[in-house]
XYZ file of N, CA and C in Angstrom:
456
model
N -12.764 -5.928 18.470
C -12.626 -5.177 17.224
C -13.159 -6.012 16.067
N -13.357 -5.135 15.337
C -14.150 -6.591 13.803
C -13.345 -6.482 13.092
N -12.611 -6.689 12.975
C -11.624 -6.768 11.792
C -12.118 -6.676 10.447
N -13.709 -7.320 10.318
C -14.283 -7.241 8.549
C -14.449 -5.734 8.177
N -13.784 -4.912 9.116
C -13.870 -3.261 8.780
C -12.778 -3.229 7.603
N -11.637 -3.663 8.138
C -10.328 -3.780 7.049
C -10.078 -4.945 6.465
N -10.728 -6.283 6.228
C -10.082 -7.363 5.456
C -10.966 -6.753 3.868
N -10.479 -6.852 2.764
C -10.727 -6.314 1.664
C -9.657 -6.077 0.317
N -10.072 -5.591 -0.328
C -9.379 -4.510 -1.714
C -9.769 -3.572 -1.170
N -8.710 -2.906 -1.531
C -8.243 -1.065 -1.393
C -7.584 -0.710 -2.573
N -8.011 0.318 -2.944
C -8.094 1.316 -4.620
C -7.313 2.621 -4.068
N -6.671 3.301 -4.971
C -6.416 4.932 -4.834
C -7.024 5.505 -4.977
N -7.308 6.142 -3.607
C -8.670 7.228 -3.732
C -7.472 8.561 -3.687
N -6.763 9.307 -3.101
C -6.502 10.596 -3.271
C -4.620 10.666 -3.034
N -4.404 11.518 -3.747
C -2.479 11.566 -3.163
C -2.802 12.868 -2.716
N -1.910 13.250 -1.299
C -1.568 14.357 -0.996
C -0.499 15.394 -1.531
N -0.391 16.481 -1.883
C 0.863 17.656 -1.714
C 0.134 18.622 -1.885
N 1.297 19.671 -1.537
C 0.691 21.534 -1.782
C 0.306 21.654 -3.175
N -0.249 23.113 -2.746
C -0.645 23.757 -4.279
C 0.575 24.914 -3.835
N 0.217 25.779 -4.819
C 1.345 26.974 -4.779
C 0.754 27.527 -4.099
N -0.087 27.666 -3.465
C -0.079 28.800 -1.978
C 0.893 28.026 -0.775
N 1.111 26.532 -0.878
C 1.433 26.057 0.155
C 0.319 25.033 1.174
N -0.946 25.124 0.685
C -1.846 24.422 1.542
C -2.112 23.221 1.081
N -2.165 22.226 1.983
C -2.283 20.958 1.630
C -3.616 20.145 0.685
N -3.506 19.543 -0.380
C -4.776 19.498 -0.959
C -4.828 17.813 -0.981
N -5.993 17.049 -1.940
C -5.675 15.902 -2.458
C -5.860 15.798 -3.641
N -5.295 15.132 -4.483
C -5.565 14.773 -5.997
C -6.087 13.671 -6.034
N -7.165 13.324 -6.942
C -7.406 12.375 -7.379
C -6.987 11.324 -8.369
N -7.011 10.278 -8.831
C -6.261 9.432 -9.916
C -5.770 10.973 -10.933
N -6.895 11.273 -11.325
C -7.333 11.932 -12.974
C -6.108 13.467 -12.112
N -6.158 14.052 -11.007
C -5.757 14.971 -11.376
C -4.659 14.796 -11.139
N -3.898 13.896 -10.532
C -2.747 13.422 -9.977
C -1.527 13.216 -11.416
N -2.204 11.901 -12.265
C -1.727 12.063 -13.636
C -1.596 12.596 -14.543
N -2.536 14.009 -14.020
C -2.408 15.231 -15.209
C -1.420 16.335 -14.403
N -1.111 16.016 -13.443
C -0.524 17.141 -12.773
C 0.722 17.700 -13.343
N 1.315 18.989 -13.067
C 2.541 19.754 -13.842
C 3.826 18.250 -13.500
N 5.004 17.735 -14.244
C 5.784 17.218 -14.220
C 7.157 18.208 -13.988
N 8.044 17.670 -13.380
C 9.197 18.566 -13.245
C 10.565 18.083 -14.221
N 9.749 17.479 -15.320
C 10.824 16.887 -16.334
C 10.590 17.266 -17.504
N 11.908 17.451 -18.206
C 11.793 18.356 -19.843
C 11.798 17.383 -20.813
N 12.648 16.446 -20.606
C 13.320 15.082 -21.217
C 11.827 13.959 -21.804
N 11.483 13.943 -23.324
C 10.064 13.563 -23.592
C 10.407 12.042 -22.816
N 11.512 11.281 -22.906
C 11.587 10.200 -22.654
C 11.074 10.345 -20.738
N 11.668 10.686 -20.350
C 11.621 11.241 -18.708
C 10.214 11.650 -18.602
N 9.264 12.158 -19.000
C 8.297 12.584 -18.994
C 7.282 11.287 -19.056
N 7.245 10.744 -20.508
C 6.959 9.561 -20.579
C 6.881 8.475 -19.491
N 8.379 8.432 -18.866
C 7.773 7.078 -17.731
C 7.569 7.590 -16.807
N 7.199 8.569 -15.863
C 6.912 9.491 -15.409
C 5.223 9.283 -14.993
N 4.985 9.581 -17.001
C 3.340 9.561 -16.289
C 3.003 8.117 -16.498
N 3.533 7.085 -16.859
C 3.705 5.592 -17.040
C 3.472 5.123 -15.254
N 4.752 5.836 -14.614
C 4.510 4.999 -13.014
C 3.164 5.712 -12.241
N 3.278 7.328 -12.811
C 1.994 7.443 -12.429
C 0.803 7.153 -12.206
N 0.396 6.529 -13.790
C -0.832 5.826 -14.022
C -0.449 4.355 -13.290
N 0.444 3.702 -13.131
C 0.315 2.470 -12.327
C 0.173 2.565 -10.971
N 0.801 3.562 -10.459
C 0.695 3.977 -9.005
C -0.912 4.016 -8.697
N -1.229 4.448 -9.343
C -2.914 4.686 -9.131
C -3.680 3.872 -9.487
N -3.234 2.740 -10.185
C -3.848 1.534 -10.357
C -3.571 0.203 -9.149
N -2.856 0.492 -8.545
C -2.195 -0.403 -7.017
C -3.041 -0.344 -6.186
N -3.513 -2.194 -5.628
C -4.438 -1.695 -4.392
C -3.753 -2.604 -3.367
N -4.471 -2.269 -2.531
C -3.960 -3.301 -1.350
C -5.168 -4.132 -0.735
N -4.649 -5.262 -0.518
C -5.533 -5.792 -0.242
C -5.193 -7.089 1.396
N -5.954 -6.675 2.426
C -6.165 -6.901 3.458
C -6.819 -8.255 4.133
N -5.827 -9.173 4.606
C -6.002 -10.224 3.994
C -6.018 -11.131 6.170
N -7.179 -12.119 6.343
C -7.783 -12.824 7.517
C -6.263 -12.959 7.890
N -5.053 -13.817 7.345
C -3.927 -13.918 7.648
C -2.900 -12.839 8.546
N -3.362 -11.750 8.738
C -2.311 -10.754 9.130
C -1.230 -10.737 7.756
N -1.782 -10.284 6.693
C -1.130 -9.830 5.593
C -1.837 -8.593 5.021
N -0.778 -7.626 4.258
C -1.139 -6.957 3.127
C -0.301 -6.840 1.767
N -1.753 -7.385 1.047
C -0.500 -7.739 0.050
C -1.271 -6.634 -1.268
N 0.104 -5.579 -1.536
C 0.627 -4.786 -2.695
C 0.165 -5.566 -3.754
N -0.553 -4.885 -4.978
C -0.845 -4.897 -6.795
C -0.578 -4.563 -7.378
N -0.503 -4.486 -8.543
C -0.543 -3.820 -9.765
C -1.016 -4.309 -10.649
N -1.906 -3.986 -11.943
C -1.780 -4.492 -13.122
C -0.401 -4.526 -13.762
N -0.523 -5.680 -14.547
C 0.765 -5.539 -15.289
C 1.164 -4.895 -16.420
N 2.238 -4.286 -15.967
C 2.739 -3.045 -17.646
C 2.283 -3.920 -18.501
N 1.730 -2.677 -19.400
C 1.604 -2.794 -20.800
C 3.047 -3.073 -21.534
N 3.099 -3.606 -22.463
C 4.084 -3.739 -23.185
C 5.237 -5.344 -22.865
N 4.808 -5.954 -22.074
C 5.169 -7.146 -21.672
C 4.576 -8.401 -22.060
N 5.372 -9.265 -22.645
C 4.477 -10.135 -23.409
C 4.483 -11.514 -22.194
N 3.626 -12.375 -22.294
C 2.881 -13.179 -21.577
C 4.081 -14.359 -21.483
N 5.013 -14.800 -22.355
C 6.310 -15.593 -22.484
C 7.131 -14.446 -21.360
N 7.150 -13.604 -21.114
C 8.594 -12.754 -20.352
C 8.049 -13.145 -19.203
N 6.460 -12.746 -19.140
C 5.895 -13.269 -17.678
C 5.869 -14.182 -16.978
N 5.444 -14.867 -17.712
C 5.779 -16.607 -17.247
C 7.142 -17.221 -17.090
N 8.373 -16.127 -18.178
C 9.748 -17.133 -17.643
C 9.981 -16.193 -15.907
N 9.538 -15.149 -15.723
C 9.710 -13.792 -14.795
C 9.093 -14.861 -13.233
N 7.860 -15.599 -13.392
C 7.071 -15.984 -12.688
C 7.622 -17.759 -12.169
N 8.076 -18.058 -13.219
C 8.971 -19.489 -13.048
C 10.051 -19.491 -12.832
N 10.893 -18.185 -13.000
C 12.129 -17.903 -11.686
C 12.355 -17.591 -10.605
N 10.702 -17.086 -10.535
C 10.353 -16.375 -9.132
C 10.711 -15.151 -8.979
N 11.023 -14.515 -10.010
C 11.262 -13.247 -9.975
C 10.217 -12.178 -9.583
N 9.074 -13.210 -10.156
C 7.751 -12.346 -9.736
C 6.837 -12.972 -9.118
N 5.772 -12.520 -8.980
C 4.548 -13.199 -8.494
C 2.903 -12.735 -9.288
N 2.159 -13.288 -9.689
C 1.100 -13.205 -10.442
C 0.193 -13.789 -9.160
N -1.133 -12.908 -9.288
C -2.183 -13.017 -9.016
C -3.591 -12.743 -9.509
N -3.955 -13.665 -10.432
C -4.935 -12.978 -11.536
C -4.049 -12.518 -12.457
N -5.034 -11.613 -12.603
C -4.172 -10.287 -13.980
C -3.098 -9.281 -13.038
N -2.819 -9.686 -11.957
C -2.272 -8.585 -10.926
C -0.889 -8.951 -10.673
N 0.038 -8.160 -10.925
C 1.507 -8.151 -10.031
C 1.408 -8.058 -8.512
N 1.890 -9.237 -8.292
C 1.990 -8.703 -6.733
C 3.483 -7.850 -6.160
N 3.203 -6.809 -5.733
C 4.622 -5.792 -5.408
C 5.031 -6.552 -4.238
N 4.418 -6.342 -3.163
C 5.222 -6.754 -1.793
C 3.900 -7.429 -1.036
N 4.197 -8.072 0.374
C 3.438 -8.270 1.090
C 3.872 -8.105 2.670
N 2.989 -7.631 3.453
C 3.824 -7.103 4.469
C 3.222 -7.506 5.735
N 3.200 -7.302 7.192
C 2.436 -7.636 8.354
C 1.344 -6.685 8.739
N 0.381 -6.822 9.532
C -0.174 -5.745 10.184
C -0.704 -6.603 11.053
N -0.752 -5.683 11.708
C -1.707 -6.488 13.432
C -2.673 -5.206 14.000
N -3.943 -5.539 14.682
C -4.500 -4.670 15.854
C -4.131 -3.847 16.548
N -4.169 -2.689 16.929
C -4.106 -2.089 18.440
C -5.211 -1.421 18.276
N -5.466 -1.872 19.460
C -7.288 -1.149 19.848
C -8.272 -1.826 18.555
N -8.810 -0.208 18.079
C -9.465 -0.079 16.540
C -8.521 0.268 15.547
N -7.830 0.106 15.837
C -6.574 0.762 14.167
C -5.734 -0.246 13.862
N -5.603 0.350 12.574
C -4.564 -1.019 11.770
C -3.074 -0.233 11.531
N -2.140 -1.502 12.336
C -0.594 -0.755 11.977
C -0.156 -2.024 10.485
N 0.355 -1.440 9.987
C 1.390 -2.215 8.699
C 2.852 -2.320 9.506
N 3.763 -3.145 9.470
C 4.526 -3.406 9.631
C 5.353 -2.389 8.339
N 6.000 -1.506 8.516
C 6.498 -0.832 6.376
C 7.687 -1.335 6.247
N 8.560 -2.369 7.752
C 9.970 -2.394 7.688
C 11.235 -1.114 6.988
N 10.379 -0.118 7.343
C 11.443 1.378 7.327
C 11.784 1.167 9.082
N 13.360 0.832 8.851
C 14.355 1.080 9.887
C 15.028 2.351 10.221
N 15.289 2.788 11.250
C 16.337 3.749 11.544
C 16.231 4.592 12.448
N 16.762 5.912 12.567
C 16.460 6.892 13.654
C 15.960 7.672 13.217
N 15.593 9.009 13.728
C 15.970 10.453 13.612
C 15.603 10.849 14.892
N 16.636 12.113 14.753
C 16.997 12.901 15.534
C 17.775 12.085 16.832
N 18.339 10.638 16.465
C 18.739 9.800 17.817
C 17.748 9.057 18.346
N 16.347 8.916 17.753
C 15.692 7.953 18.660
C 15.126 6.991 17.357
N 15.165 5.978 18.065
C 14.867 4.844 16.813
C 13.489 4.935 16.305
N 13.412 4.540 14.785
C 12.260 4.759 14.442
C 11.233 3.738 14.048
N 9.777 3.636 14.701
C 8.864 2.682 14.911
C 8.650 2.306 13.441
N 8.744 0.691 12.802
C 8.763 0.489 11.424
C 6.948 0.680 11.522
N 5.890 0.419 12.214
C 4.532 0.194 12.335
C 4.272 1.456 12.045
N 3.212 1.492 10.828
C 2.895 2.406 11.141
C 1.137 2.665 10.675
N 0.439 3.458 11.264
C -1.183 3.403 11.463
C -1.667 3.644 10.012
N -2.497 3.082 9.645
C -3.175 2.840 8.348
C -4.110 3.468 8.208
N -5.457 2.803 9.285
C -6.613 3.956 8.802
C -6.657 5.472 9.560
N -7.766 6.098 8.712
C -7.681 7.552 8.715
C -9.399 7.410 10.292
N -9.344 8.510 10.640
C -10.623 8.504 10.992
C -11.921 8.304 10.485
N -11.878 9.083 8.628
C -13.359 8.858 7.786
C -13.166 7.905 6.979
N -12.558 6.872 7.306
C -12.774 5.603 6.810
C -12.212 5.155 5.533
N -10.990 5.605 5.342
C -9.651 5.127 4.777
C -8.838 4.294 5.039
N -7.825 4.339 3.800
C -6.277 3.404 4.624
C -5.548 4.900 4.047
N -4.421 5.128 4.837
C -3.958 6.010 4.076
C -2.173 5.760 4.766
N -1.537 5.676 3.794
C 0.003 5.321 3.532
C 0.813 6.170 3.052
N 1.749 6.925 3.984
C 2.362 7.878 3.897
C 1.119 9.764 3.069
N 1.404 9.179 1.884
C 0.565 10.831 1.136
C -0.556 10.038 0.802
N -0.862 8.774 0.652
C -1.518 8.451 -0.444
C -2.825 7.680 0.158
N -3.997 7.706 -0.053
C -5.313 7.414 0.464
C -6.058 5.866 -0.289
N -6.489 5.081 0.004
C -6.891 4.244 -0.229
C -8.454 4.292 0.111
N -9.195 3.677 -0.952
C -10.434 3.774 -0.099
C -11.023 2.107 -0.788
N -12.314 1.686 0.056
C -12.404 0.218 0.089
C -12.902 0.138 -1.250
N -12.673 -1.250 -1.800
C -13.877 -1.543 -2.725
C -14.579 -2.523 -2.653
N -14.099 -4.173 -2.037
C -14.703 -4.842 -1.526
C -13.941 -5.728 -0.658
């Protein structure tokens, strides 16, 4: 297997859900953050489309180690003293200009990449596999609804 298929940055390319007929579509960044909100509350609304726009700014990035390690830019509105005491408690982690969210395992089978997501548990009585398959067939990563596509 070549693995230089998946070592990289990965961007948000599309989120999945219905439209009102019920059929499955994808949104893109732009339509994703403009999409109807189910909140009245301006404050609620507000961070709303706040995690939105960060959600869609998160990449992952696929790393020779058997790692993937979660991004973000960092919120606006945080001054560079909060960061640094945040980063010297270890509360956080900086990479570049980038938050790092999490970092997680993945390994081979065959041609496909599993992530380790460490979601434990059952359903329906049978335990449930934390691994779970990353790329798509046309040459994605795609994580739970949400699509990743490479950038370098």
């Amino acid at each position: 297997i070549d693995m230089n298929k998946f070592i990289g940055v990965w961007k948000f390319n599309s989120v999945a859900t219905f439209d009102d007929d019920g059929n499955l579509i994808r949104m893109n960044a732009e339509e994703y953050i403009d999409s109807p909100l189910n909140e009245e509350n301006p404050e609620e609304i507000k961070h709303e489309l706040e995690e939105r726009k960060r959600y869609t700014q998160t990449v992952f990035e696929v790393r020779a180690d058997n790692k993937i390690v979660s991004k973000m830019p960092i919120p606006e509105g945080i001054s560079k003293e909060e960061i640094d005491e945040a980063v010297a408690s270890g509360e956080i982690a900086l990479e570049g200009d980038m938050l790092v969210l999490e970092e997680k395992e993945y390994e081979l089978r065959g041609d496909d990449l599993y992530m380790n997501s460490g979601i434990h548990g059952e359903t329906l009585g049978e335990p449930v596999d934390p691994w779970v398959k990353l790329n798509t067939d046309d040459g994605f990563l795609e994580l739970f609804t949400t699509r990743f596509e490479r950038v370098k």
